[in-house]
GROMACS .gro file of C-alpha atoms in nm:
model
  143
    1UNK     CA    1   4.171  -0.431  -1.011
    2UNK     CA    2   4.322  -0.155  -0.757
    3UNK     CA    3   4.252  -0.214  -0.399
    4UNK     CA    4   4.278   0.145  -0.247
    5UNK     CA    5   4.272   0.236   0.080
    6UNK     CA    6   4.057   0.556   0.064
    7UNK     CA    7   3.859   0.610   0.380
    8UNK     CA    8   3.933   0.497   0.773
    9UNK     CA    9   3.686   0.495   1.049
   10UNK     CA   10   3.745   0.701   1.369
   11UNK     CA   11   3.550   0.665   1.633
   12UNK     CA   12   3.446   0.987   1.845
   13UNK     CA   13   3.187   1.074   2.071
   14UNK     CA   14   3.125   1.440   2.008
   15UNK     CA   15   3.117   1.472   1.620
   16UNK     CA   16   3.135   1.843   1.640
   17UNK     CA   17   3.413   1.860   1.857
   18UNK     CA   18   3.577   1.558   1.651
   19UNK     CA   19   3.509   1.820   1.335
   20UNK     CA   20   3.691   2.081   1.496
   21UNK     CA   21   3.986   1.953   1.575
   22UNK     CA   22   4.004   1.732   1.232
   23UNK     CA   23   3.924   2.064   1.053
   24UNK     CA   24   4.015   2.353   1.196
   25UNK     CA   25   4.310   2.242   1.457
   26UNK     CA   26   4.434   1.965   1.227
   27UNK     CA   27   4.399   2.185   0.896
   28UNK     CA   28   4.187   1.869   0.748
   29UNK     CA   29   3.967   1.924   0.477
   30UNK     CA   30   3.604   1.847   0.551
   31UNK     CA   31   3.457   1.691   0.281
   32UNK     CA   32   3.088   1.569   0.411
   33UNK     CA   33   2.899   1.638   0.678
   34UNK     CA   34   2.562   1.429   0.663
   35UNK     CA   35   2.298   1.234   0.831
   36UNK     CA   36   2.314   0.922   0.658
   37UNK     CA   37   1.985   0.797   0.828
   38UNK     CA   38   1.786   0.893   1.154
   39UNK     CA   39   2.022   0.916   1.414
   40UNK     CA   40   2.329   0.864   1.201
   41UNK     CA   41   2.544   1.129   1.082
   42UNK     CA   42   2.922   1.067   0.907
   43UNK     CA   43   3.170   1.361   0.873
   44UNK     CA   44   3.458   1.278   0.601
   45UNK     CA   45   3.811   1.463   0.641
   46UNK     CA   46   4.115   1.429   0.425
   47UNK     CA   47   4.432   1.528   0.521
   48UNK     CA   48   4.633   1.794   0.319
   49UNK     CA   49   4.707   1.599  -0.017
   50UNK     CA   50   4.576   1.260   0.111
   51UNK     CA   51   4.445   1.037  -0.092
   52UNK     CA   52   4.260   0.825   0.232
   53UNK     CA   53   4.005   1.033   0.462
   54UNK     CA   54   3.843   0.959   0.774
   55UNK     CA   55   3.512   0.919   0.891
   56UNK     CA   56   3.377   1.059   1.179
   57UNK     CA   57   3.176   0.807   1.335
   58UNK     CA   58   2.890   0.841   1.582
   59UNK     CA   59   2.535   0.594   1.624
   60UNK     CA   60   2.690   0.421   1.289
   61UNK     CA   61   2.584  -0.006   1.377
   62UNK     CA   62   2.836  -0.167   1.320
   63UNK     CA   63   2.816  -0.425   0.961
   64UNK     CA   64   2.700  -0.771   1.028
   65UNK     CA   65   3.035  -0.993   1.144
   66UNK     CA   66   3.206  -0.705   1.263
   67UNK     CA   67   3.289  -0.546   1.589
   68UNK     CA   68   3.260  -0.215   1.697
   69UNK     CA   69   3.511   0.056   1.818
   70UNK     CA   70   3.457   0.258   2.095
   71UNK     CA   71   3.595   0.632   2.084
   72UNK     CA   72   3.980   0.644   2.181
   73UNK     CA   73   4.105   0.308   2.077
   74UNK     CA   74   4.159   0.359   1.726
   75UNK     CA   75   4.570   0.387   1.729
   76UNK     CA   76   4.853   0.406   1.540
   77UNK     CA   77   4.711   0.597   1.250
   78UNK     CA   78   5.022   0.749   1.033
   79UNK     CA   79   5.086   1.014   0.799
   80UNK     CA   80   5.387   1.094   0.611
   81UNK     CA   81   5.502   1.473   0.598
   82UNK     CA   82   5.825   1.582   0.376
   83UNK     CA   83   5.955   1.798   0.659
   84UNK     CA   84   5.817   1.705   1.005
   85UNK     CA   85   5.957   1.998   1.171
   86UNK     CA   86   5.774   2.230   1.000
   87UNK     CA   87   5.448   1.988   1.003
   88UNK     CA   88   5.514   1.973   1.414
   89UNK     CA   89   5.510   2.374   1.434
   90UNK     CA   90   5.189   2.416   1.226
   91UNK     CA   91   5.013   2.149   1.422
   92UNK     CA   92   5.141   2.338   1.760
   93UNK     CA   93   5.061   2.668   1.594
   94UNK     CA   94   4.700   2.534   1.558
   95UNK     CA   95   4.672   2.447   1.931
   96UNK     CA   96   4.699   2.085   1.852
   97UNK     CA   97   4.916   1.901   2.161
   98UNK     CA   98   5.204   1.732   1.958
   99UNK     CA   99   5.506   1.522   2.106
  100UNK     CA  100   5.850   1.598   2.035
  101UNK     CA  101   6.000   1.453   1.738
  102UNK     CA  102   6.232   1.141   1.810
  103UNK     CA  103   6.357   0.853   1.635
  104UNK     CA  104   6.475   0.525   1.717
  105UNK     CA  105   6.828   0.475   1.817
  106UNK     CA  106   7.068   0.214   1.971
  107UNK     CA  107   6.878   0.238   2.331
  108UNK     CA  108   6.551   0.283   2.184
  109UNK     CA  109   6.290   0.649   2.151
  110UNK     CA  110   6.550   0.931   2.135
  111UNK     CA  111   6.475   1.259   2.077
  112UNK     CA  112   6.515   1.439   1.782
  113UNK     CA  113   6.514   1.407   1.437
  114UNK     CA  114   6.685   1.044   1.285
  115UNK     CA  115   6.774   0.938   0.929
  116UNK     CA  116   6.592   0.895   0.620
  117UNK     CA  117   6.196   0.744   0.737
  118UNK     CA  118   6.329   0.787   1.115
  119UNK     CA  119   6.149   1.073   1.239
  120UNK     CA  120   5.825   1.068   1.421
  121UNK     CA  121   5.539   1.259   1.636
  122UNK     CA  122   5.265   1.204   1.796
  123UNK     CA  123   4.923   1.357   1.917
  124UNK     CA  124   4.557   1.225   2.003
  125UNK     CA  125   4.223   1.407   1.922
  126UNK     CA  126   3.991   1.436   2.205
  127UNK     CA  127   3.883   1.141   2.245
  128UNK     CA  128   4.222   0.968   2.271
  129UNK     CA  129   4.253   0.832   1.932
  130UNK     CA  130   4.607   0.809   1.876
  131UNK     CA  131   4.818   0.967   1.556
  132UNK     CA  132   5.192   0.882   1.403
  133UNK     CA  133   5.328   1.119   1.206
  134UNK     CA  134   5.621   1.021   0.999
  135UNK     CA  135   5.893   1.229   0.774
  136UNK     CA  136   5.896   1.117   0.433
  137UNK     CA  137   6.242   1.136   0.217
  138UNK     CA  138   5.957   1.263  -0.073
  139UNK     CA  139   5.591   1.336  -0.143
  140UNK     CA  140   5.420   0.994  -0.229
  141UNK     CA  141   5.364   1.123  -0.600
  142UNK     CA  142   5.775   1.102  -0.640
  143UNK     CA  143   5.846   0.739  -0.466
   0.00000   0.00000   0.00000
């Protein structure tokens, strides 16, 4: 049996602006929008050829035995891009706020691109929910 990893909760507080940003500033693909009971609505986004999407969460209770996230502390969510230059621009391009690229060298974050799985960005959507984006030597499909 395959365990995939094909959906991540994000929590936001406006889902509309969260849906903006995902879809049209981000370039995600939005793949449901619905109210999944009274008071509950879930909006799905994938990435550009992802196979994990998020979920948009507002008003969803949180499962039995579980705790819930506010909006903003969900961090350190990464995606790979094959040429993170290009990715940076796009993101810009779309009005998205995106660090510089840097790497880690001998006295730590430098800026600028680094070797082979050692170049990295960074932005937030509104709410503060923090983003890595990583170069990949290849698209997932090839490693």
């Amino acid at each position: 049996m395959n365990w995939t990893l094909e959906v991540v909760p994000v929590p936001v507080t406006d889902m509309d602006r969260a849906k903006e940003f995902y879809g049209d500033k981000c370039g995600f693909t939005v793949d449901l929008d619905d109210e999944v009971a009274p008071g509950v609505r879930i909006i799905q986004a994938t990435p550009p050829g992802s196979r994990c999407s998020i979920a948009l969460l507002n008003g969803m209770p949180a499962m039995p035995g579980t705790k819930e996230m506010a909006p903003g502390t969900l961090h350190g969510l990464q995606i790979c891009v094959t040429d993170i230059e290009a990715a940076r621009k796009e993101l810009v391009g779309r009005g998205v706020d995106v660090s510089s690229v840097m790497h880690v060298g001998a006295t730590g974050w430098e800026d600028g691109k680094g070797g082979t799985w050692n170049s990295f960005m960074t932005f937030e959507d509104p709410d503060g929910n923090g983003w890595v984006v990583q170069e990949a030597p290849s698209e997932l499909s090839e490693r």
